[in-house]
Short mmCIF file of N, CA and C in Angstrom, two decimals:
data_model
loop_
_atom_site.label_atom_id
_atom_site.label_comp_id
_atom_site.label_asym_id
_atom_site.label_seq_id
_atom_site.Cartn_x
_atom_site.Cartn_y
_atom_site.Cartn_z
N UNK A 19 -168.88 -10.43 7.08
CA UNK A 19 -168.22 -11.67 7.23
C UNK A 19 -169.05 -12.93 6.57
N UNK A 20 -168.37 -13.72 5.79
CA UNK A 20 -169.10 -14.70 4.94
C UNK A 20 -169.66 -15.81 5.93
N UNK A 21 -170.96 -16.24 5.55
CA UNK A 21 -171.69 -17.19 6.16
C UNK A 21 -171.09 -18.51 6.04
N UNK A 22 -171.41 -19.60 6.76
CA UNK A 22 -170.94 -20.92 6.62
C UNK A 22 -171.32 -21.34 5.22
N UNK A 23 -172.49 -21.07 4.88
CA UNK A 23 -173.06 -21.45 3.47
C UNK A 23 -172.09 -20.90 2.44
N UNK A 24 -171.91 -19.67 2.48
CA UNK A 24 -170.92 -19.04 1.52
C UNK A 24 -169.61 -19.64 1.54
N UNK A 25 -168.96 -20.06 2.58
CA UNK A 25 -167.70 -20.61 2.76
C UNK A 25 -167.74 -21.85 2.08
N UNK A 26 -168.83 -22.64 2.25
CA UNK A 26 -168.86 -24.00 1.73
C UNK A 26 -169.06 -23.92 0.23
N UNK A 27 -169.70 -22.97 -0.25
CA UNK A 27 -169.90 -22.67 -1.80
C UNK A 27 -168.61 -22.49 -2.28
N UNK A 28 -167.80 -21.60 -1.90
CA UNK A 28 -166.60 -21.08 -2.25
C UNK A 28 -165.68 -22.16 -2.19
N UNK A 29 -165.55 -23.14 -1.12
CA UNK A 29 -164.76 -24.28 -1.18
C UNK A 29 -165.04 -25.14 -2.17
N UNK A 30 -166.29 -25.50 -2.45
CA UNK A 30 -166.88 -26.39 -3.63
C UNK A 30 -166.28 -25.84 -4.92
N UNK A 31 -166.34 -24.54 -5.30
CA UNK A 31 -165.85 -23.94 -6.52
C UNK A 31 -164.36 -24.06 -6.57
N UNK A 32 -163.64 -23.81 -5.49
CA UNK A 32 -162.15 -23.85 -5.43
C UNK A 32 -161.81 -25.33 -5.73
N UNK A 33 -162.36 -26.18 -5.06
CA UNK A 33 -162.04 -27.67 -5.32
C UNK A 33 -162.33 -28.07 -6.78
N UNK A 34 -163.38 -27.69 -7.23
CA UNK A 34 -163.78 -28.10 -8.76
C UNK A 34 -162.70 -27.38 -9.67
N UNK A 35 -162.35 -26.34 -9.25
CA UNK A 35 -161.25 -25.60 -10.23
C UNK A 35 -159.96 -26.30 -10.06
N UNK A 36 -159.51 -26.70 -8.75
CA UNK A 36 -158.22 -27.48 -8.66
C UNK A 36 -158.23 -28.76 -9.40
N UNK A 37 -159.40 -29.38 -9.33
CA UNK A 37 -159.53 -30.89 -9.90
C UNK A 37 -159.65 -30.68 -11.56
N UNK A 38 -160.23 -29.66 -11.99
CA UNK A 38 -160.29 -29.39 -13.52
C UNK A 38 -158.94 -29.35 -13.94
N UNK A 39 -158.01 -28.63 -13.27
CA UNK A 39 -156.65 -28.32 -13.74
C UNK A 39 -155.92 -29.56 -13.74
N UNK A 40 -156.07 -30.54 -12.91
CA UNK A 40 -155.26 -31.66 -12.79
C UNK A 40 -155.90 -33.01 -13.58
N UNK A 41 -157.32 -32.93 -13.49
CA UNK A 41 -158.09 -34.03 -14.24
C UNK A 41 -158.87 -33.89 -15.26
N UNK A 42 -159.06 -32.54 -15.57
CA UNK A 42 -159.95 -32.09 -16.70
C UNK A 42 -161.25 -32.07 -16.18
N UNK A 43 -162.26 -31.63 -16.93
CA UNK A 43 -163.67 -31.45 -16.60
C UNK A 43 -164.34 -32.69 -16.51
N UNK A 44 -164.27 -33.47 -17.56
CA UNK A 44 -164.84 -34.69 -17.66
C UNK A 44 -164.28 -35.64 -16.81
N UNK A 45 -163.15 -35.54 -16.37
CA UNK A 45 -162.45 -36.37 -15.34
C UNK A 45 -162.65 -36.16 -13.92
N UNK A 46 -163.45 -35.10 -13.68
CA UNK A 46 -163.66 -34.63 -12.32
C UNK A 46 -165.12 -35.09 -12.02
N UNK A 47 -165.06 -35.93 -11.01
CA UNK A 47 -166.54 -36.42 -10.48
C UNK A 47 -166.86 -35.65 -9.25
N UNK A 48 -168.24 -35.54 -9.07
CA UNK A 48 -168.75 -34.73 -7.84
C UNK A 48 -168.29 -35.18 -6.52
N UNK A 49 -168.14 -36.49 -6.39
CA UNK A 49 -167.81 -37.17 -5.09
C UNK A 49 -166.25 -36.63 -4.73
N UNK A 50 -165.40 -36.52 -5.79
CA UNK A 50 -164.10 -36.07 -5.63
C UNK A 50 -164.07 -34.55 -5.30
N UNK A 51 -165.07 -33.86 -5.69
CA UNK A 51 -165.07 -32.48 -5.31
C UNK A 51 -165.56 -32.33 -3.81
N UNK A 52 -166.54 -33.16 -3.43
CA UNK A 52 -167.04 -33.08 -2.14
C UNK A 52 -165.98 -33.52 -1.05
N UNK A 53 -165.12 -34.57 -1.51
CA UNK A 53 -164.22 -35.07 -0.69
C UNK A 53 -163.23 -33.95 -0.49
N UNK A 54 -162.75 -33.45 -1.58
CA UNK A 54 -161.48 -32.33 -1.49
C UNK A 54 -161.99 -31.25 -0.64
N UNK A 55 -163.33 -30.68 -0.98
CA UNK A 55 -163.90 -29.60 -0.17
C UNK A 55 -164.10 -29.83 1.23
N UNK A 56 -164.27 -31.23 1.65
CA UNK A 56 -164.53 -31.52 2.97
C UNK A 56 -166.03 -30.96 3.36
N UNK A 57 -166.80 -31.10 2.32
CA UNK A 57 -168.33 -30.58 2.37
C UNK A 57 -169.32 -31.73 2.58
N UNK A 58 -170.41 -31.38 3.11
CA UNK A 58 -171.50 -32.47 3.21
C UNK A 58 -172.05 -33.06 1.73
N UNK A 59 -172.40 -34.16 1.75
CA UNK A 59 -172.82 -34.70 0.45
C UNK A 59 -173.92 -33.95 -0.36
N UNK A 60 -174.93 -33.46 0.28
CA UNK A 60 -175.92 -32.78 -0.23
C UNK A 60 -175.65 -31.22 -0.71
N UNK A 61 -174.39 -30.86 -0.31
CA UNK A 61 -174.15 -29.33 -0.60
C UNK A 61 -174.02 -28.98 -1.86
N UNK A 62 -173.66 -29.88 -2.75
CA UNK A 62 -173.44 -29.49 -4.10
C UNK A 62 -174.78 -28.99 -4.71
N UNK A 63 -175.74 -29.81 -4.79
CA UNK A 63 -176.96 -29.50 -5.27
C UNK A 63 -177.67 -28.40 -4.44
N UNK A 64 -177.35 -28.20 -3.31
CA UNK A 64 -177.93 -27.01 -2.46
C UNK A 64 -177.45 -25.79 -3.06
N UNK A 65 -176.16 -25.69 -3.18
CA UNK A 65 -175.45 -24.54 -3.65
C UNK A 65 -175.47 -24.31 -5.13
N UNK A 66 -175.53 -25.55 -5.90
CA UNK A 66 -175.37 -25.51 -7.33
C UNK A 66 -176.45 -26.44 -7.90
N UNK A 67 -177.83 -25.94 -7.92
CA UNK A 67 -178.95 -26.61 -8.45
C UNK A 67 -178.67 -27.33 -9.74
N UNK A 68 -177.78 -26.69 -10.59
CA UNK A 68 -177.52 -27.34 -11.97
C UNK A 68 -176.52 -28.39 -11.86
N UNK A 69 -176.03 -28.79 -10.64
CA UNK A 69 -175.07 -29.89 -10.54
C UNK A 69 -173.59 -29.53 -11.05
N UNK A 70 -173.14 -30.40 -11.82
CA UNK A 70 -171.71 -30.31 -12.15
C UNK A 70 -171.52 -29.17 -13.08
N UNK A 71 -172.52 -28.93 -14.06
CA UNK A 71 -172.36 -27.79 -15.05
C UNK A 71 -172.33 -26.54 -14.20
N UNK A 72 -173.19 -26.31 -13.18
CA UNK A 72 -173.34 -25.10 -12.44
C UNK A 72 -171.94 -24.82 -11.62
N UNK A 73 -171.35 -26.01 -11.20
CA UNK A 73 -170.21 -25.91 -10.41
C UNK A 73 -169.05 -25.61 -11.37
N UNK A 74 -169.24 -26.19 -12.50
CA UNK A 74 -168.02 -25.91 -13.57
C UNK A 74 -168.04 -24.41 -13.95
N UNK A 75 -169.38 -23.77 -14.09
CA UNK A 75 -169.33 -22.46 -14.34
C UNK A 75 -168.69 -21.56 -13.18
N UNK A 76 -169.00 -21.92 -11.94
CA UNK A 76 -168.42 -21.30 -10.74
C UNK A 76 -166.94 -21.40 -10.74
N UNK A 77 -166.33 -22.48 -11.24
CA UNK A 77 -164.87 -22.75 -11.28
C UNK A 77 -164.28 -21.84 -12.39
N UNK A 78 -165.01 -21.84 -13.53
CA UNK A 78 -164.39 -20.99 -14.53
C UNK A 78 -164.45 -19.39 -14.04
N UNK A 79 -165.67 -19.07 -13.50
CA UNK A 79 -165.69 -17.64 -12.92
C UNK A 79 -164.43 -17.35 -12.02
N UNK A 80 -164.16 -18.30 -11.21
CA UNK A 80 -163.12 -18.21 -10.13
C UNK A 80 -161.73 -18.05 -10.77
N UNK A 81 -161.51 -19.02 -11.80
CA UNK A 81 -160.30 -18.93 -12.50
C UNK A 81 -160.17 -17.50 -13.18
N UNK A 82 -161.27 -16.91 -13.78
CA UNK A 82 -161.26 -15.67 -14.41
C UNK A 82 -160.78 -14.65 -13.38
N UNK A 83 -161.28 -14.67 -12.24
CA UNK A 83 -161.08 -13.60 -11.36
C UNK A 83 -159.55 -13.71 -10.89
N UNK A 84 -159.11 -14.93 -10.62
CA UNK A 84 -157.77 -15.10 -10.36
C UNK A 84 -156.67 -14.58 -11.27
N UNK A 85 -156.82 -14.83 -12.67
CA UNK A 85 -155.99 -14.26 -13.69
C UNK A 85 -156.12 -12.75 -13.80
N UNK A 86 -157.36 -12.40 -13.65
CA UNK A 86 -157.64 -10.92 -13.79
C UNK A 86 -156.87 -10.16 -12.79
N UNK A 87 -156.71 -10.78 -11.49
CA UNK A 87 -155.98 -10.21 -10.38
C UNK A 87 -154.46 -10.23 -10.70
N UNK A 88 -154.16 -11.34 -11.41
CA UNK A 88 -152.70 -11.34 -11.94
C UNK A 88 -152.43 -10.26 -12.83
N UNK A 89 -153.30 -10.08 -13.82
CA UNK A 89 -153.07 -9.08 -14.80
C UNK A 89 -153.03 -7.69 -14.06
N UNK A 90 -153.95 -7.48 -13.14
CA UNK A 90 -153.97 -6.10 -12.29
C UNK A 90 -152.52 -5.96 -11.47
N UNK A 91 -152.27 -6.90 -10.98
CA UNK A 91 -150.93 -6.69 -10.18
C UNK A 91 -149.79 -6.43 -11.10
N UNK A 92 -149.75 -7.17 -12.13
CA UNK A 92 -148.59 -7.06 -13.14
C UNK A 92 -148.72 -5.57 -13.62
N UNK A 93 -149.87 -5.04 -13.93
CA UNK A 93 -150.03 -3.60 -14.47
C UNK A 93 -149.57 -2.71 -13.40
N UNK A 94 -150.03 -2.86 -12.14
CA UNK A 94 -149.65 -1.94 -11.16
C UNK A 94 -148.23 -1.90 -10.81
N UNK A 95 -147.48 -2.97 -10.94
CA UNK A 95 -146.02 -3.08 -10.65
C UNK A 95 -145.33 -2.82 -11.81
N UNK A 96 -145.54 -2.84 -12.98
CA UNK A 96 -144.82 -2.69 -14.15
C UNK A 96 -144.70 -1.23 -14.62
N UNK A 97 -143.86 -0.80 -15.35
CA UNK A 97 -143.74 0.48 -15.78
C UNK A 97 -144.26 0.77 -17.13
N UNK A 98 -144.56 -0.11 -17.73
CA UNK A 98 -145.25 -0.10 -19.06
C UNK A 98 -146.08 -1.39 -19.46
N UNK A 99 -146.87 -1.11 -20.56
CA UNK A 99 -147.84 -2.37 -20.94
C UNK A 99 -146.93 -3.50 -21.26
N UNK A 100 -145.81 -3.41 -21.94
CA UNK A 100 -144.99 -4.41 -22.30
C UNK A 100 -144.34 -5.11 -21.05
N UNK A 101 -144.02 -4.30 -20.08
CA UNK A 101 -143.57 -4.92 -18.82
C UNK A 101 -144.67 -5.56 -18.05
N UNK A 102 -145.79 -5.08 -18.08
CA UNK A 102 -147.01 -5.76 -17.41
C UNK A 102 -147.15 -7.11 -18.00
N UNK A 103 -147.15 -7.26 -19.35
CA UNK A 103 -147.46 -8.46 -20.15
C UNK A 103 -146.15 -9.51 -19.75
N UNK A 104 -145.09 -8.95 -19.76
CA UNK A 104 -144.01 -9.87 -19.45
C UNK A 104 -144.15 -10.48 -17.99
N UNK A 105 -144.58 -9.51 -17.04
CA UNK A 105 -144.54 -9.96 -15.51
C UNK A 105 -145.74 -10.89 -15.45
N UNK A 106 -146.82 -10.86 -16.22
CA UNK A 106 -147.96 -11.58 -15.94
C UNK A 106 -147.69 -13.09 -16.55
N UNK A 107 -146.91 -13.05 -17.67
CA UNK A 107 -146.49 -14.27 -18.19
C UNK A 107 -145.50 -14.97 -17.46
N UNK A 108 -144.50 -14.30 -16.91
CA UNK A 108 -143.50 -15.03 -16.06
C UNK A 108 -144.04 -15.51 -14.79
N UNK A 109 -145.14 -14.72 -14.26
CA UNK A 109 -145.77 -15.22 -12.95
C UNK A 109 -146.56 -16.57 -13.35
N UNK A 110 -147.19 -16.60 -14.44
CA UNK A 110 -147.79 -17.80 -14.97
C UNK A 110 -146.98 -18.90 -15.10
N UNK A 111 -145.73 -18.64 -15.72
CA UNK A 111 -144.74 -19.69 -16.03
C UNK A 111 -144.19 -20.28 -14.65
N UNK A 112 -144.17 -19.54 -13.61
CA UNK A 112 -143.73 -19.95 -12.40
C UNK A 112 -144.73 -20.99 -11.77
N UNK A 113 -145.94 -20.55 -11.92
CA UNK A 113 -147.16 -21.34 -11.33
C UNK A 113 -147.27 -22.76 -12.03
N UNK A 114 -147.10 -22.68 -13.47
CA UNK A 114 -147.10 -24.06 -14.12
C UNK A 114 -145.80 -24.77 -13.87
N UNK A 115 -144.60 -24.30 -13.75
CA UNK A 115 -143.48 -25.10 -13.56
C UNK A 115 -143.48 -25.58 -12.16
N UNK A 116 -143.87 -24.80 -11.10
CA UNK A 116 -143.91 -25.17 -9.80
C UNK A 116 -144.87 -26.37 -9.33
N UNK A 117 -145.79 -26.54 -10.33
CA UNK A 117 -146.84 -27.48 -10.21
C UNK A 117 -146.49 -28.73 -10.86
N UNK A 118 -145.22 -28.84 -11.47
CA UNK A 118 -144.70 -29.94 -12.30
C UNK A 118 -145.65 -30.10 -13.56
N UNK A 119 -145.98 -28.97 -14.00
CA UNK A 119 -146.76 -28.91 -15.27
C UNK A 119 -148.07 -29.54 -15.14
N UNK A 120 -148.55 -29.74 -14.00
CA UNK A 120 -149.93 -30.33 -13.76
C UNK A 120 -151.10 -29.31 -13.81
N UNK A 121 -150.63 -27.96 -13.47
CA UNK A 121 -151.64 -26.81 -13.56
C UNK A 121 -151.47 -26.06 -14.85
N UNK A 122 -152.67 -25.69 -15.45
CA UNK A 122 -152.61 -24.78 -16.50
C UNK A 122 -153.74 -23.78 -16.51
N UNK A 123 -154.38 -23.72 -17.64
CA UNK A 123 -155.53 -22.67 -17.53
C UNK A 123 -156.73 -23.60 -17.57
N UNK A 124 -157.40 -23.55 -16.68
CA UNK A 124 -158.71 -24.34 -16.64
C UNK A 124 -159.84 -23.88 -17.57
N UNK A 125 -159.55 -22.61 -17.80
CA UNK A 125 -160.80 -22.08 -18.84
C UNK A 125 -160.47 -22.74 -20.24
N UNK A 126 -159.20 -22.97 -20.64
CA UNK A 126 -158.93 -23.49 -21.91
C UNK A 126 -159.37 -24.93 -21.92
N UNK A 127 -159.12 -25.70 -20.72
CA UNK A 127 -159.48 -27.00 -20.51
C UNK A 127 -161.00 -27.25 -20.85
N UNK A 128 -161.76 -26.42 -20.08
CA UNK A 128 -163.34 -26.55 -20.16
C UNK A 128 -163.68 -26.14 -21.61
N UNK A 129 -163.11 -25.06 -22.07
CA UNK A 129 -163.37 -24.75 -23.56
C UNK A 129 -163.19 -25.95 -24.54
N UNK A 130 -162.14 -26.52 -24.45
CA UNK A 130 -161.86 -27.65 -25.48
C UNK A 130 -162.59 -28.85 -25.10
N UNK A 131 -162.98 -29.19 -23.84
CA UNK A 131 -163.78 -30.47 -23.44
C UNK A 131 -165.25 -30.09 -23.70
N UNK A 132 -165.64 -29.10 -23.30
CA UNK A 132 -167.20 -28.71 -23.14
C UNK A 132 -167.71 -27.68 -24.03
N UNK A 133 -166.93 -26.97 -24.74
CA UNK A 133 -167.38 -25.76 -25.48
C UNK A 133 -168.53 -26.11 -26.48
N UNK A 134 -168.51 -27.30 -27.14
CA UNK A 134 -169.41 -27.70 -27.99
C UNK A 134 -170.53 -28.56 -27.44
N UNK A 135 -170.41 -28.71 -26.07
CA UNK A 135 -171.38 -29.69 -25.46
C UNK A 135 -172.28 -28.90 -24.56
N UNK A 136 -171.85 -27.90 -23.96
CA UNK A 136 -172.63 -27.16 -23.05
C UNK A 136 -172.53 -25.51 -23.44
N UNK A 137 -173.63 -24.93 -23.82
CA UNK A 137 -173.66 -23.59 -24.05
C UNK A 137 -173.39 -22.66 -22.90
N UNK A 138 -173.81 -23.08 -21.79
CA UNK A 138 -173.62 -22.47 -20.44
C UNK A 138 -172.15 -22.33 -20.17
N UNK A 139 -171.42 -23.43 -20.29
CA UNK A 139 -170.20 -23.59 -20.06
C UNK A 139 -169.15 -22.73 -21.01
N UNK A 140 -169.65 -22.90 -22.38
CA UNK A 140 -168.99 -22.22 -23.41
C UNK A 140 -168.94 -20.70 -23.10
N UNK A 141 -170.24 -20.25 -22.75
CA UNK A 141 -170.45 -18.76 -22.53
C UNK A 141 -169.54 -18.25 -21.25
N UNK A 142 -169.49 -19.17 -20.30
CA UNK A 142 -168.69 -18.87 -18.97
C UNK A 142 -167.19 -18.73 -19.52
N UNK A 143 -166.70 -19.52 -20.31
CA UNK A 143 -165.44 -19.49 -20.90
C UNK A 143 -165.12 -18.22 -21.59
N UNK A 144 -166.19 -17.94 -22.56
CA UNK A 144 -166.01 -16.67 -23.23
C UNK A 144 -165.81 -15.42 -22.49
N UNK A 145 -166.76 -15.46 -21.43
CA UNK A 145 -166.77 -14.25 -20.50
C UNK A 145 -165.41 -14.15 -19.73
N UNK A 146 -164.82 -15.42 -19.31
CA UNK A 146 -163.55 -15.40 -18.70
C UNK A 146 -162.55 -14.86 -19.52
N UNK A 147 -162.40 -15.33 -20.83
CA UNK A 147 -161.47 -14.71 -21.70
C UNK A 147 -161.56 -13.11 -21.91
N UNK A 148 -162.85 -12.79 -22.01
CA UNK A 148 -163.06 -11.28 -22.20
C UNK A 148 -162.75 -10.51 -20.99
N UNK A 149 -162.77 -11.13 -19.80
CA UNK A 149 -162.47 -10.49 -18.52
C UNK A 149 -160.92 -10.23 -18.52
N UNK A 150 -160.13 -10.93 -19.26
CA UNK A 150 -158.68 -10.64 -19.52
C UNK A 150 -158.38 -9.81 -20.64
N UNK A 151 -159.09 -10.01 -21.72
CA UNK A 151 -158.82 -9.10 -22.85
C UNK A 151 -159.25 -7.64 -22.59
N UNK A 152 -160.38 -7.42 -21.79
CA UNK A 152 -160.78 -5.95 -21.54
C UNK A 152 -159.73 -5.23 -20.68
N UNK A 153 -159.28 -5.58 -19.63
CA UNK A 153 -158.23 -4.90 -18.81
C UNK A 153 -156.85 -4.74 -19.61
N UNK A 154 -156.52 -5.67 -20.47
CA UNK A 154 -155.30 -5.55 -21.41
C UNK A 154 -155.58 -4.57 -22.45
N UNK A 155 -156.86 -4.51 -22.95
CA UNK A 155 -157.13 -3.44 -23.94
C UNK A 155 -156.90 -2.03 -23.27
N UNK A 156 -157.41 -1.85 -22.04
CA UNK A 156 -157.51 -0.67 -21.41
C UNK A 156 -155.98 -0.20 -21.07
N UNK A 157 -155.24 -1.23 -20.66
CA UNK A 157 -153.70 -0.88 -20.36
C UNK A 157 -153.17 -0.41 -21.81
N UNK A 158 -153.42 -1.02 -22.84
CA UNK A 158 -152.79 -0.63 -24.21
C UNK A 158 -153.21 0.75 -24.63
N UNK A 159 -154.59 0.91 -24.25
CA UNK A 159 -155.14 2.38 -24.67
C UNK A 159 -154.24 3.37 -23.85
N UNK A 160 -154.12 3.02 -22.55
CA UNK A 160 -153.43 3.92 -21.70
C UNK A 160 -151.96 4.26 -22.20
N UNK A 161 -151.47 3.34 -23.02
CA UNK A 161 -150.08 3.45 -23.38
C UNK A 161 -150.10 4.06 -24.90
N UNK A 162 -151.12 4.50 -25.43
CA UNK A 162 -151.27 5.23 -26.60
C UNK A 162 -151.99 4.67 -27.76
N UNK A 163 -152.38 3.45 -27.64
CA UNK A 163 -153.06 2.85 -28.74
C UNK A 163 -154.42 3.14 -28.90
N UNK A 164 -154.87 3.27 -30.18
CA UNK A 164 -156.37 3.56 -30.40
C UNK A 164 -157.05 2.28 -30.01
N UNK A 165 -158.44 2.48 -29.68
CA UNK A 165 -159.33 1.50 -29.14
C UNK A 165 -159.29 0.22 -29.95
N UNK A 166 -159.51 0.45 -31.24
CA UNK A 166 -159.67 -0.93 -32.14
C UNK A 166 -158.37 -1.74 -32.03
N UNK A 167 -157.25 -0.83 -32.21
CA UNK A 167 -155.89 -1.60 -32.35
C UNK A 167 -155.64 -2.18 -30.91
N UNK A 168 -155.95 -1.53 -29.82
CA UNK A 168 -155.66 -2.09 -28.51
C UNK A 168 -156.42 -3.35 -28.24
N UNK A 169 -157.71 -3.25 -28.71
CA UNK A 169 -158.55 -4.47 -28.56
C UNK A 169 -158.00 -5.64 -29.36
N UNK A 170 -157.62 -5.34 -30.65
CA UNK A 170 -156.95 -6.52 -31.47
C UNK A 170 -155.83 -7.04 -30.92
N UNK A 171 -154.93 -6.22 -30.42
CA UNK A 171 -153.55 -6.66 -29.84
C UNK A 171 -153.93 -7.46 -28.58
N UNK A 172 -154.67 -6.92 -27.72
CA UNK A 172 -155.08 -7.63 -26.41
C UNK A 172 -155.52 -9.00 -26.68
N UNK A 173 -156.39 -9.18 -27.78
CA UNK A 173 -156.88 -10.47 -28.01
C UNK A 173 -155.83 -11.46 -28.44
N UNK A 174 -154.83 -10.94 -29.21
CA UNK A 174 -153.66 -11.60 -29.77
C UNK A 174 -152.78 -11.97 -28.49
N UNK A 175 -152.63 -11.14 -27.56
CA UNK A 175 -151.76 -11.35 -26.36
C UNK A 175 -152.42 -12.46 -25.52
N UNK A 176 -153.77 -12.45 -25.16
CA UNK A 176 -154.38 -13.47 -24.33
C UNK A 176 -154.32 -14.71 -25.08
N UNK A 177 -154.41 -14.70 -26.48
CA UNK A 177 -154.59 -15.93 -27.22
C UNK A 177 -153.19 -16.55 -27.34
N UNK A 178 -152.14 -15.66 -27.40
CA UNK A 178 -150.65 -16.29 -27.42
C UNK A 178 -150.24 -17.01 -26.08
N UNK A 179 -150.81 -16.45 -24.95
CA UNK A 179 -150.42 -16.79 -23.73
C UNK A 179 -151.20 -18.08 -23.46
N UNK A 180 -152.48 -18.29 -23.92
CA UNK A 180 -153.25 -19.44 -23.75
C UNK A 180 -152.49 -20.66 -24.54
N UNK A 181 -152.18 -20.31 -25.64
CA UNK A 181 -151.40 -21.37 -26.33
C UNK A 181 -150.10 -21.79 -25.76
N UNK A 182 -149.35 -20.77 -25.30
CA UNK A 182 -148.06 -21.08 -24.67
C UNK A 182 -148.22 -22.03 -23.46
N UNK A 183 -149.27 -21.76 -22.72
CA UNK A 183 -149.52 -22.51 -21.40
C UNK A 183 -149.66 -24.04 -21.90
N UNK A 184 -150.42 -24.29 -22.98
CA UNK A 184 -150.67 -25.66 -23.44
C UNK A 184 -149.37 -26.27 -23.82
N UNK A 185 -148.64 -25.61 -24.63
CA UNK A 185 -147.36 -26.16 -25.18
C UNK A 185 -146.39 -26.37 -24.10
N UNK A 186 -146.41 -25.48 -23.10
CA UNK A 186 -145.50 -25.70 -21.91
C UNK A 186 -145.83 -26.94 -21.11
N UNK A 187 -147.06 -27.19 -20.97
CA UNK A 187 -147.49 -28.38 -20.25
C UNK A 187 -147.08 -29.58 -21.06
N UNK A 188 -147.26 -29.53 -22.38
CA UNK A 188 -147.04 -30.75 -23.26
C UNK A 188 -145.51 -31.07 -23.21
N UNK A 189 -144.72 -30.00 -23.34
CA UNK A 189 -143.25 -30.27 -23.29
C UNK A 189 -142.63 -30.25 -21.98
N UNK A 190 -143.52 -30.03 -20.91
CA UNK A 190 -142.85 -29.96 -19.47
C UNK A 190 -141.79 -29.09 -19.38
N UNK A 191 -141.90 -27.83 -20.05
CA UNK A 191 -140.87 -26.79 -19.97
C UNK A 191 -141.55 -25.32 -19.99
N UNK A 192 -141.03 -24.51 -19.19
CA UNK A 192 -141.67 -23.23 -19.23
C UNK A 192 -141.13 -22.36 -20.28
N UNK A 193 -140.21 -22.86 -21.14
CA UNK A 193 -139.60 -22.09 -22.23
C UNK A 193 -140.60 -21.62 -23.17
N UNK A 194 -141.61 -22.43 -23.70
CA UNK A 194 -142.63 -21.78 -24.49
C UNK A 194 -143.37 -20.55 -23.94
N UNK A 195 -143.68 -20.51 -22.67
CA UNK A 195 -144.10 -19.31 -22.06
C UNK A 195 -143.25 -18.23 -21.91
N UNK A 196 -141.98 -18.45 -21.66
CA UNK A 196 -141.00 -17.42 -21.48
C UNK A 196 -140.77 -16.85 -22.95
N UNK A 197 -140.75 -17.67 -24.02
CA UNK A 197 -140.61 -17.19 -25.33
C UNK A 197 -141.78 -16.34 -25.72
N UNK A 198 -143.06 -16.71 -25.35
CA UNK A 198 -144.19 -15.92 -25.67
C UNK A 198 -144.00 -14.53 -24.82
N UNK A 199 -143.67 -14.62 -23.75
CA UNK A 199 -143.36 -13.33 -22.87
C UNK A 199 -142.46 -12.35 -23.78
N UNK A 200 -141.34 -12.96 -24.30
CA UNK A 200 -140.46 -12.09 -25.14
C UNK A 200 -141.13 -11.52 -26.35
N UNK A 201 -141.83 -12.31 -27.15
CA UNK A 201 -142.52 -11.94 -28.27
C UNK A 201 -143.53 -11.01 -28.07
N UNK A 202 -144.36 -11.26 -27.08
CA UNK A 202 -145.65 -10.30 -26.72
C UNK A 202 -145.15 -9.04 -26.21
N UNK A 203 -144.00 -9.09 -25.45
CA UNK A 203 -143.50 -7.79 -24.89
C UNK A 203 -143.03 -7.04 -26.07
N UNK A 204 -142.32 -7.57 -26.88
CA UNK A 204 -141.56 -6.95 -28.13
C UNK A 204 -142.69 -6.27 -29.06
N UNK A 205 -143.72 -7.17 -29.30
CA UNK A 205 -144.86 -6.68 -30.08
C UNK A 205 -145.56 -5.47 -29.50
N UNK A 206 -145.83 -5.50 -28.19
CA UNK A 206 -146.52 -4.31 -27.56
C UNK A 206 -145.63 -3.08 -27.61
N UNK A 207 -144.32 -3.29 -27.28
CA UNK A 207 -143.39 -2.22 -27.52
C UNK A 207 -143.39 -1.49 -28.80
N UNK A 208 -143.29 -2.35 -29.95
CA UNK A 208 -143.40 -1.86 -31.27
C UNK A 208 -144.61 -1.09 -31.49
N UNK A 209 -145.80 -1.63 -31.18
CA UNK A 209 -147.06 -0.96 -31.36
C UNK A 209 -147.25 0.37 -30.71
N UNK A 210 -146.68 0.33 -29.35
CA UNK A 210 -146.74 1.69 -28.58
C UNK A 210 -145.87 2.66 -29.22
N UNK A 211 -144.63 2.16 -29.50
CA UNK A 211 -143.66 3.27 -30.04
C UNK A 211 -144.19 3.84 -31.43
N UNK A 212 -144.75 2.96 -32.29
CA UNK A 212 -145.35 3.46 -33.50
C UNK A 212 -146.63 4.47 -33.27
N UNK A 213 -147.38 4.09 -32.22
CA UNK A 213 -148.50 5.09 -31.77
C UNK A 213 -147.92 6.46 -31.30
N UNK A 214 -146.96 6.25 -30.68
CA UNK A 214 -146.22 7.54 -30.06
C UNK A 214 -145.75 8.48 -31.15
N UNK A 215 -145.10 7.90 -32.23
CA UNK A 215 -144.63 8.56 -33.47
C UNK A 215 -145.73 9.17 -34.12
N UNK A 216 -146.89 8.73 -34.16
CA UNK A 216 -148.02 9.22 -34.90
C UNK A 216 -148.90 10.41 -34.27
N UNK A 217 -148.52 10.51 -33.03
CA UNK A 217 -149.31 11.59 -32.11
C UNK A 217 -148.64 12.84 -32.37
#
């Protein structure tokens, strides 16, 4: 069972993540995080000695785990790699749409705002993206692609989805994400079928 301190630390990271999605990293103040988390004032520096940067890293790590779980769920429920990609993007489109386009990918937000300013945050974002590319690569390999091709295609898939989230938010429409789902699924199908023919 988690201790009171662990629960407070988790609440702070969750609150930071939620605020980054709606206000950006730079627009998120520590007082707002404390208020949203319902945490004592001194708790941030107790749990995150590096202050906002450390809290930002924890929020990015949390976002990485959440999307990794989405990928795993899609892979488990779909009958193919293409189906898993489509299911993951459609789930993401639902999240973005139901938030009235206020929620997107906090990892891309932090990358764009802080990637050149904080090496620690840049590395956390790179690790987050890698945590999505790696299982996607494994799924593609399980569907017959060679390791190098699977890695390359997984990187394209994750990059396409990230871009589609940004465009969907800008246009206040899930269509860019749904279009990305179509294209990504078709591309995966083509590559897997081609690999099947060469075996």
